[in-house]
C-alpha cells in the first residue's frame, strides 16, 4: 500500500484518527485513475445499481475534477442528510469507526489504489469508500440506517458480539442486493465499486441469492478474499431500517447458542431467490 504510506508518514493523525485529505497533494496520475474508475462504473451501474444510488452518484457530482474534495463534497452531502465525509489513513479501530458513523461522519481512505490494482484492492481506498459508500448516504433512509449501525456497533463492541453484527454490515452495506420493480439491483459498496462483482453478483449462476432474514444473516460467516457465495436481498431500505430497529440483545443471546453457518449454506426456511451452482468456487478449488 505505497500510496497510503506516502500520505500517512508525513501527515498528522488527529485523536479521532482523521487526517487532512491534502487534496492538493494528489498527482495528475492519481486523479486520472479516479476518472478511469468512475467512467467504468458509471457506465455499468444504470439498470444494475438501485435508482437511489445512480441518482445520487450524479447529483453529488462525484466526477468534477478527479478525486472529489472531501470538504466540498461534504457540504453538498450535509445539505441533503447531515452526513459528512472525513479522511482517514486506512482502516481505523472499530470503536472509532462506529463513533464516526453514530455522529454522521463517514471515514474514507484518502489514498487511491495503484495503477495495477484497478480491478481489485483488498484495503478500501478512496474510490471504494467515496464512490462506493457516499451516494447512499444522500438517501435519507439509508443515512439513518448507517447512523443506527454506528450506535449498534458501539453496543455490540461492549457486549463482545461484534463478530455477529459485522456480518450485517458486510451483507448489506458492502454486499447487499435489493428488489426493484424491474428485478434485482445492487447497492452494496463492495459491489458497486467493482466492475467484475457488479456483473457477478447479478448475473452469475454461481452464488445463492437469499431473502434477507436478520437472525439467519447474523449467523452467517463471510469471505473477505473473493466474490460472495451468498448475497442477501432486502425488500427496501425502509424495511431494512425497520427490521434492524428492534433490540438486538435477545438476538445476540439466542444466536450465541446456535452454530455459525458457512457462506454457501442454505437452510430449509430460506427464501431462495436463486439457488447458486457454486461453480465459480468449486472450479477455483479444483
Ligand atoms: N437495533 C440494534 C441494537 O439494538 C442496533 C442496530 C441498528 C444495529 C441498525 C444495526 C443496524 O443493537
Ligand atoms: Fe466499504
mmCIF file of C-alpha atoms and ligand atoms in Angstrom:
data_model
loop_
_atom_site.group_PDB
_atom_site.id
_atom_site.type_symbol
_atom_site.label_atom_id
_atom_site.label_comp_id
_atom_site.label_asym_id
_atom_site.label_seq_id
_atom_site.Cartn_x
_atom_site.Cartn_y
_atom_site.Cartn_z
ATOM 1 C CA UNK A 1 0.000 0.000 0.000
ATOM 2 C CA UNK A 2 2.592 2.536 -1.133
ATOM 3 C CA UNK A 3 0.057 5.310 -1.688
ATOM 4 C CA UNK A 4 -1.188 5.138 1.857
ATOM 5 C CA UNK A 5 2.342 5.237 3.180
ATOM 6 C CA UNK A 6 3.085 8.375 1.223
ATOM 7 C CA UNK A 7 0.080 10.066 2.738
ATOM 8 C CA UNK A 8 0.399 8.848 6.295
ATOM 9 C CA UNK A 9 4.074 9.113 7.212
ATOM 10 C CA UNK A 10 4.222 12.881 6.905
ATOM 11 C CA UNK A 11 0.664 13.642 7.916
ATOM 12 C CA UNK A 12 -0.515 14.310 11.461
ATOM 13 C CA UNK A 13 -3.250 11.929 12.599
ATOM 14 C CA UNK A 14 -5.889 13.531 14.829
ATOM 15 C CA UNK A 15 -7.151 11.850 18.040
ATOM 16 C CA UNK A 16 -10.266 10.710 16.143
ATOM 17 C CA UNK A 17 -7.948 9.090 13.566
ATOM 18 C CA UNK A 18 -8.820 11.574 10.840
ATOM 19 C CA UNK A 19 -6.200 13.262 8.689
ATOM 20 C CA UNK A 20 -6.180 16.200 6.311
ATOM 21 C CA UNK A 21 -7.180 14.864 2.901
ATOM 22 C CA UNK A 22 -4.444 17.011 1.312
ATOM 23 C CA UNK A 23 -6.370 17.258 -1.942
ATOM 24 C CA UNK A 24 -3.643 19.461 -3.462
ATOM 25 C CA UNK A 25 -1.188 16.636 -2.900
ATOM 26 C CA UNK A 26 -2.757 14.192 -5.365
ATOM 27 C CA UNK A 27 -0.831 13.794 -8.612
ATOM 28 C CA UNK A 28 -2.393 14.117 -12.052
ATOM 29 C CA UNK A 29 -1.965 10.364 -12.472
ATOM 30 C CA UNK A 30 -3.942 9.756 -9.266
ATOM 31 C CA UNK A 31 -6.793 11.978 -10.424
ATOM 32 C CA UNK A 32 -6.734 10.209 -13.794
ATOM 33 C CA UNK A 33 -7.083 6.860 -12.004
ATOM 34 C CA UNK A 34 -10.237 8.103 -10.272
ATOM 35 C CA UNK A 35 -11.620 9.326 -13.591
ATOM 36 C CA UNK A 36 -10.979 5.969 -15.250
ATOM 37 C CA UNK A 37 -12.625 4.058 -12.392
ATOM 38 C CA UNK A 38 -15.542 6.485 -12.370
ATOM 39 C CA UNK A 39 -16.033 6.182 -16.132
ATOM 40 C CA UNK A 40 -16.139 2.422 -15.988
ATOM 41 C CA UNK A 41 -18.537 2.146 -13.039
ATOM 42 C CA UNK A 42 -20.869 4.970 -14.055
ATOM 43 C CA UNK A 43 -21.288 3.211 -17.394
ATOM 44 C CA UNK A 44 -22.065 -0.143 -15.791
ATOM 45 C CA UNK A 45 -24.382 0.904 -12.991
ATOM 46 C CA UNK A 46 -27.561 2.299 -14.594
ATOM 47 C CA UNK A 47 -30.023 -0.614 -14.603
ATOM 48 C CA UNK A 48 -27.776 -2.612 -12.258
ATOM 49 C CA UNK A 49 -27.440 -0.430 -9.151
ATOM 50 C CA UNK A 50 -30.607 0.705 -7.380
ATOM 51 C CA UNK A 51 -32.072 4.011 -8.561
ATOM 52 C CA UNK A 52 -31.197 5.807 -5.321
ATOM 53 C CA UNK A 53 -27.524 5.037 -5.937
ATOM 54 C CA UNK A 54 -27.472 6.067 -9.594
ATOM 55 C CA UNK A 55 -29.369 9.301 -8.907
ATOM 56 C CA UNK A 56 -27.085 10.321 -6.041
ATOM 57 C CA UNK A 57 -23.944 9.401 -7.967
ATOM 58 C CA UNK A 58 -24.958 12.176 -10.373
ATOM 59 C CA UNK A 59 -26.485 14.769 -8.019
ATOM 60 C CA UNK A 60 -23.493 14.621 -5.657
ATOM 61 C CA UNK A 61 -21.116 15.307 -8.563
ATOM 62 C CA UNK A 62 -18.510 12.645 -7.934
ATOM 63 C CA UNK A 63 -16.614 13.388 -11.107
ATOM 64 C CA UNK A 64 -15.887 17.105 -11.475
ATOM 65 C CA UNK A 65 -12.098 17.157 -11.372
ATOM 66 C CA UNK A 66 -10.694 13.792 -10.448
ATOM 67 C CA UNK A 67 -10.755 12.619 -6.838
ATOM 68 C CA UNK A 68 -13.504 14.525 -5.001
ATOM 69 C CA UNK A 69 -12.521 17.180 -2.488
ATOM 70 C CA UNK A 70 -13.955 15.846 0.801
ATOM 71 C CA UNK A 71 -14.785 19.290 2.199
ATOM 72 C CA UNK A 72 -16.774 20.412 -0.826
ATOM 73 C CA UNK A 73 -18.416 17.003 -1.247
ATOM 74 C CA UNK A 74 -19.378 17.055 2.439
ATOM 75 C CA UNK A 75 -21.015 20.456 2.037
ATOM 76 C CA UNK A 76 -23.240 19.048 -0.719
ATOM 77 C CA UNK A 77 -23.997 15.888 1.244
ATOM 78 C CA UNK A 78 -24.631 17.686 4.521
ATOM 79 C CA UNK A 79 -27.373 19.779 2.909
ATOM 80 C CA UNK A 80 -29.157 16.556 1.949
ATOM 81 C CA UNK A 81 -28.844 14.315 5.027
ATOM 82 C CA UNK A 82 -26.440 15.896 7.520
ATOM 83 C CA UNK A 83 -23.621 13.443 6.738
ATOM 84 C CA UNK A 84 -20.002 14.469 6.145
ATOM 85 C CA UNK A 85 -17.010 12.568 4.767
ATOM 86 C CA UNK A 86 -13.777 12.649 6.786
ATOM 87 C CA UNK A 87 -10.353 11.454 5.616
ATOM 88 C CA UNK A 88 -8.552 8.578 7.341
ATOM 89 C CA UNK A 89 -5.220 6.917 6.502
ATOM 90 C CA UNK A 90 -6.743 3.431 6.212
ATOM 91 C CA UNK A 91 -8.765 1.134 8.435
ATOM 92 C CA UNK A 92 -9.424 2.653 11.867
ATOM 93 C CA UNK A 93 -10.197 0.848 15.159
ATOM 94 C CA UNK A 94 -13.773 -0.457 15.383
ATOM 95 C CA UNK A 95 -14.889 1.848 18.176
ATOM 96 C CA UNK A 96 -13.519 4.891 16.340
ATOM 97 C CA UNK A 97 -15.295 3.858 13.155
ATOM 98 C CA UNK A 98 -18.630 3.349 14.950
ATOM 99 C CA UNK A 99 -18.308 6.651 16.770
ATOM 100 C CA UNK A 100 -17.889 8.456 13.446
ATOM 101 C CA UNK A 101 -20.948 6.725 11.987
ATOM 102 C CA UNK A 102 -23.025 7.431 15.087
ATOM 103 C CA UNK A 103 -22.221 11.121 14.517
ATOM 104 C CA UNK A 104 -22.960 11.044 10.791
ATOM 105 C CA UNK A 105 -19.352 11.171 9.676
ATOM 106 C CA UNK A 106 -18.167 8.640 7.126
ATOM 107 C CA UNK A 107 -14.429 7.834 7.410
ATOM 108 C CA UNK A 108 -12.977 7.459 3.917
ATOM 109 C CA UNK A 109 -9.492 6.369 2.914
ATOM 110 C CA UNK A 110 -7.693 9.300 1.285
ATOM 111 C CA UNK A 111 -5.261 7.280 -0.839
ATOM 112 C CA UNK A 112 -6.083 5.876 -4.267
ATOM 113 C CA UNK A 113 -5.135 2.403 -5.461
ATOM 114 C CA UNK A 114 -2.068 1.837 -7.638
ATOM 115 C CA UNK A 115 -2.335 1.527 -11.413
ATOM 116 C CA UNK A 116 -2.034 -2.277 -11.241
ATOM 117 C CA UNK A 117 -4.913 -2.538 -8.739
ATOM 118 C CA UNK A 118 -7.690 -1.131 -10.912
ATOM 119 C CA UNK A 119 -9.657 -4.387 -10.792
ATOM 120 C CA UNK A 120 -9.065 -5.495 -7.226
ATOM 121 C CA UNK A 121 -7.837 -3.983 -3.996
ATOM 122 C CA UNK A 122 -8.051 -5.504 -0.559
ATOM 123 C CA UNK A 123 -7.790 -2.340 1.543
ATOM 124 C CA UNK A 124 -10.525 0.230 0.976
ATOM 125 C CA UNK A 125 -9.186 3.221 -0.974
ATOM 126 C CA UNK A 126 -10.851 6.499 -1.846
ATOM 127 C CA UNK A 127 -12.666 5.011 -4.817
ATOM 128 C CA UNK A 128 -14.237 2.223 -2.788
ATOM 129 C CA UNK A 129 -15.030 4.494 0.151
ATOM 130 C CA UNK A 130 -16.307 7.554 -1.690
ATOM 131 C CA UNK A 131 -17.751 6.184 -4.914
ATOM 132 C CA UNK A 132 -18.990 3.017 -3.215
ATOM 133 C CA UNK A 133 -20.357 4.340 0.088
ATOM 134 C CA UNK A 134 -21.158 8.028 -0.214
ATOM 135 C CA UNK A 135 -24.015 8.025 -2.785
ATOM 136 C CA UNK A 136 -26.402 6.132 -0.495
ATOM 137 C CA UNK A 137 -25.590 8.476 2.395
ATOM 138 C CA UNK A 138 -27.589 11.006 0.346
ATOM 139 C CA UNK A 139 -30.658 8.781 0.779
ATOM 140 C CA UNK A 140 -32.475 9.796 3.996
ATOM 141 C CA UNK A 141 -33.464 6.245 4.993
ATOM 142 C CA UNK A 142 -30.096 4.689 4.281
ATOM 143 C CA UNK A 143 -28.449 7.633 6.041
ATOM 144 C CA UNK A 144 -30.439 6.800 9.188
ATOM 145 C CA UNK A 145 -29.560 3.111 8.881
ATOM 146 C CA UNK A 146 -25.839 3.887 8.802
ATOM 147 C CA UNK A 147 -26.084 6.070 11.881
ATOM 148 C CA UNK A 148 -28.092 3.379 13.689
ATOM 149 C CA UNK A 149 -25.443 0.859 12.707
ATOM 150 C CA UNK A 150 -22.800 3.057 14.318
ATOM 151 C CA UNK A 151 -24.724 3.077 17.595
ATOM 152 C CA UNK A 152 -25.389 -0.646 17.287
ATOM 153 C CA UNK A 153 -21.688 -1.214 16.708
ATOM 154 C CA UNK A 154 -20.690 0.615 19.871
ATOM 155 C CA UNK A 155 -23.163 -1.517 21.778
ATOM 156 C CA UNK A 156 -22.121 -4.811 20.154
ATOM 157 C CA UNK A 157 -18.472 -3.996 20.821
ATOM 158 C CA UNK A 158 -19.269 -3.560 24.503
ATOM 159 C CA UNK A 159 -21.210 -6.842 24.572
ATOM 160 C CA UNK A 160 -18.410 -8.744 22.812
ATOM 161 C CA UNK A 161 -20.642 -9.719 19.883
ATOM 162 C CA UNK A 162 -19.168 -7.592 17.156
ATOM 163 C CA UNK A 163 -18.416 -10.654 15.010
ATOM 164 C CA UNK A 164 -22.171 -11.153 14.675
ATOM 165 C CA UNK A 165 -23.073 -7.532 13.949
ATOM 166 C CA UNK A 166 -20.211 -7.143 11.476
ATOM 167 C CA UNK A 167 -21.998 -9.661 9.251
ATOM 168 C CA UNK A 168 -24.925 -7.284 8.943
ATOM 169 C CA UNK A 169 -22.625 -4.555 7.633
ATOM 170 C CA UNK A 170 -20.923 -6.999 5.336
ATOM 171 C CA UNK A 171 -24.058 -8.468 3.773
ATOM 172 C CA UNK A 172 -25.944 -5.154 3.466
ATOM 173 C CA UNK A 173 -23.698 -2.079 3.380
ATOM 174 C CA UNK A 174 -20.908 -3.875 1.499
ATOM 175 C CA UNK A 175 -22.589 -6.651 -0.496
ATOM 176 C CA UNK A 176 -26.334 -6.095 -0.374
ATOM 177 C CA UNK A 177 -28.847 -6.590 -3.169
ATOM 178 C CA UNK A 178 -32.301 -5.013 -3.196
ATOM 179 C CA UNK A 179 -35.528 -5.847 -5.016
ATOM 180 C CA UNK A 180 -36.950 -3.411 -7.539
ATOM 181 C CA UNK A 181 -39.961 -3.498 -9.852
ATOM 182 C CA UNK A 182 -37.582 -4.401 -12.659
ATOM 183 C CA UNK A 183 -35.655 -7.148 -10.880
ATOM 184 C CA UNK A 184 -32.698 -7.325 -8.501
ATOM 185 C CA UNK A 185 -30.409 -4.355 -8.078
ATOM 186 C CA UNK A 186 -27.062 -3.988 -6.300
ATOM 187 C CA UNK A 187 -26.454 -1.418 -3.578
ATOM 188 C CA UNK A 188 -23.517 -2.736 -1.505
ATOM 189 C CA UNK A 189 -20.388 -0.592 -1.772
ATOM 190 C CA UNK A 190 -18.130 -3.591 -2.345
ATOM 191 C CA UNK A 191 -20.161 -4.496 -5.405
ATOM 192 C CA UNK A 192 -20.861 -1.090 -6.926
ATOM 193 C CA UNK A 193 -17.174 -0.137 -6.716
ATOM 194 C CA UNK A 194 -16.075 -3.332 -8.523
ATOM 195 C CA UNK A 195 -16.605 -3.841 -12.261
ATOM 196 C CA UNK A 196 -16.336 -7.621 -12.041
ATOM 197 C CA UNK A 197 -18.519 -8.095 -8.969
ATOM 198 C CA UNK A 198 -21.177 -5.769 -10.432
ATOM 199 C CA UNK A 199 -21.737 -8.400 -13.108
ATOM 200 C CA UNK A 200 -21.077 -11.454 -10.938
ATOM 201 C CA UNK A 201 -23.490 -10.510 -8.149
ATOM 202 C CA UNK A 202 -26.405 -10.055 -10.534
ATOM 203 C CA UNK A 203 -25.807 -12.417 -13.449
ATOM 204 C CA UNK A 204 -23.505 -15.268 -12.467
ATOM 205 C CA UNK A 205 -25.229 -18.614 -11.746
ATOM 206 C CA UNK A 206 -22.664 -19.417 -9.035
ATOM 207 C CA UNK A 207 -23.823 -17.540 -5.892
ATOM 208 C CA UNK A 208 -27.017 -18.012 -3.875
ATOM 209 C CA UNK A 209 -29.377 -15.063 -3.659
ATOM 210 C CA UNK A 210 -31.405 -15.310 -0.459
ATOM 211 C CA UNK A 211 -34.129 -13.101 1.010
ATOM 212 C CA UNK A 212 -32.917 -11.001 3.941
ATOM 213 C CA UNK A 213 -33.597 -12.531 7.346
ATOM 214 C CA UNK A 214 -31.894 -10.771 10.233
ATOM 215 C CA UNK A 215 -31.211 -13.704 12.562
ATOM 216 C CA UNK A 216 -30.180 -16.014 9.745
ATOM 217 C CA UNK A 217 -27.784 -13.401 8.412
ATOM 218 C CA UNK A 218 -26.192 -12.675 11.796
ATOM 219 C CA UNK A 219 -25.256 -16.379 11.960
ATOM 220 C CA UNK A 220 -23.574 -16.455 8.545
ATOM 221 C CA UNK A 221 -19.809 -16.249 8.057
ATOM 222 C CA UNK A 222 -18.459 -14.363 5.075
ATOM 223 C CA UNK A 223 -15.383 -14.462 2.903
ATOM 224 C CA UNK A 224 -13.266 -11.377 2.518
ATOM 225 C CA UNK A 225 -10.938 -12.538 -0.244
ATOM 226 C CA UNK A 226 -13.231 -13.191 -3.206
ATOM 227 C CA UNK A 227 -16.739 -12.791 -4.619
ATOM 228 C CA UNK A 228 -19.507 -13.766 -2.204
ATOM 229 C CA UNK A 229 -21.023 -17.254 -2.225
ATOM 230 C CA UNK A 230 -24.343 -15.920 -0.969
ATOM 231 C CA UNK A 231 -25.884 -12.479 -1.440
ATOM 232 C CA UNK A 232 -28.798 -11.370 0.751
ATOM 233 C CA UNK A 233 -31.632 -9.456 -0.883
ATOM 234 C CA UNK A 234 -33.518 -6.781 1.039
ATOM 235 C CA UNK A 235 -37.049 -5.619 0.203
ATOM 236 C CA UNK A 236 -36.250 -1.928 0.581
ATOM 237 C CA UNK A 237 -34.185 0.431 2.716
ATOM 238 C CA UNK A 238 -37.335 1.213 4.717
ATOM 239 C CA UNK A 239 -37.802 -2.450 5.602
ATOM 240 C CA UNK A 240 -34.117 -2.835 6.450
ATOM 241 C CA UNK A 241 -34.289 0.113 8.827
ATOM 242 C CA UNK A 242 -37.450 -1.313 10.409
ATOM 243 C CA UNK A 243 -36.058 -4.833 10.773
ATOM 244 C CA UNK A 244 -32.902 -3.575 12.464
ATOM 245 C CA UNK A 245 -34.631 -1.104 14.799
ATOM 246 C CA UNK A 246 -35.520 -3.900 17.239
ATOM 247 C CA UNK A 247 -33.410 -4.638 20.314
ATOM 248 C CA UNK A 248 -30.603 -6.981 19.260
ATOM 249 C CA UNK A 249 -29.850 -8.011 22.879
ATOM 250 C CA UNK A 250 -32.110 -11.102 22.869
ATOM 251 C CA UNK A 251 -30.986 -11.994 19.342
ATOM 252 C CA UNK A 252 -27.309 -11.981 20.359
ATOM 253 C CA UNK A 253 -28.196 -14.311 23.251
ATOM 254 C CA UNK A 254 -30.096 -16.668 21.004
ATOM 255 C CA UNK A 255 -27.512 -16.919 18.240
ATOM 256 C CA UNK A 256 -24.752 -17.346 20.797
ATOM 257 C CA UNK A 257 -26.195 -20.834 21.341
ATOM 258 C CA UNK A 258 -26.546 -21.663 17.619
ATOM 259 C CA UNK A 259 -23.877 -22.811 15.184
ATOM 260 C CA UNK A 260 -22.495 -20.399 12.639
ATOM 261 C CA UNK A 261 -23.415 -21.024 9.014
ATOM 262 C CA UNK A 262 -20.887 -21.254 6.205
ATOM 263 C CA UNK A 263 -21.182 -18.785 3.327
ATOM 264 C CA UNK A 264 -22.725 -21.198 0.775
ATOM 265 C CA UNK A 265 -25.096 -22.977 3.231
ATOM 266 C CA UNK A 266 -28.838 -22.903 2.538
ATOM 267 C CA UNK A 267 -31.491 -23.661 5.154
ATOM 268 C CA UNK A 268 -34.943 -25.192 4.543
ATOM 269 C CA UNK A 269 -36.590 -21.992 5.757
ATOM 270 C CA UNK A 270 -34.552 -19.694 3.480
ATOM 271 C CA UNK A 271 -36.398 -17.699 0.853
ATOM 272 C CA UNK A 272 -34.152 -18.704 -2.031
ATOM 273 C CA UNK A 273 -34.458 -16.302 -4.964
ATOM 274 C CA UNK A 274 -31.689 -18.093 -6.851
ATOM 275 C CA UNK A 275 -30.020 -21.332 -5.812
ATOM 276 C CA UNK A 276 -26.374 -20.956 -6.756
ATOM 277 C CA UNK A 277 -24.393 -23.638 -8.565
ATOM 278 C CA UNK A 278 -21.261 -22.521 -6.648
ATOM 279 C CA UNK A 279 -19.439 -23.421 -9.877
ATOM 280 C CA UNK A 280 -17.143 -20.398 -9.652
ATOM 281 C CA UNK A 281 -15.833 -21.598 -6.294
ATOM 282 C CA UNK A 282 -15.639 -25.316 -6.971
ATOM 283 C CA UNK A 283 -13.698 -24.651 -10.166
ATOM 284 C CA UNK A 284 -11.287 -22.455 -8.264
ATOM 285 C CA UNK A 285 -10.599 -25.074 -5.629
ATOM 286 C CA UNK A 286 -10.099 -27.814 -8.239
HETATM 287 N N1 LIG B 1 -31.124 -2.282 16.949
HETATM 288 C C1 LIG B 1 -29.749 -2.635 17.115
HETATM 289 C C2 LIG B 1 -29.443 -2.960 18.588
HETATM 290 O O1 LIG B 1 -30.323 -2.969 19.395
HETATM 291 C C3 LIG B 1 -28.844 -1.513 16.633
HETATM 292 C C4 LIG B 1 -28.685 -1.528 15.144
HETATM 293 C C5 LIG B 1 -29.491 -0.744 14.327
HETATM 294 C C6 LIG B 1 -27.718 -2.296 14.573
HETATM 295 C C7 LIG B 1 -29.329 -0.755 12.955
HETATM 296 C C8 LIG B 1 -27.565 -2.286 13.214
HETATM 297 C C9 LIG B 1 -28.353 -1.541 12.395
HETATM 298 O O2 LIG B 1 -28.319 -3.248 18.927
HETATM 299 FE FE1 LIG B 2 -16.530 -0.463 2.484
#
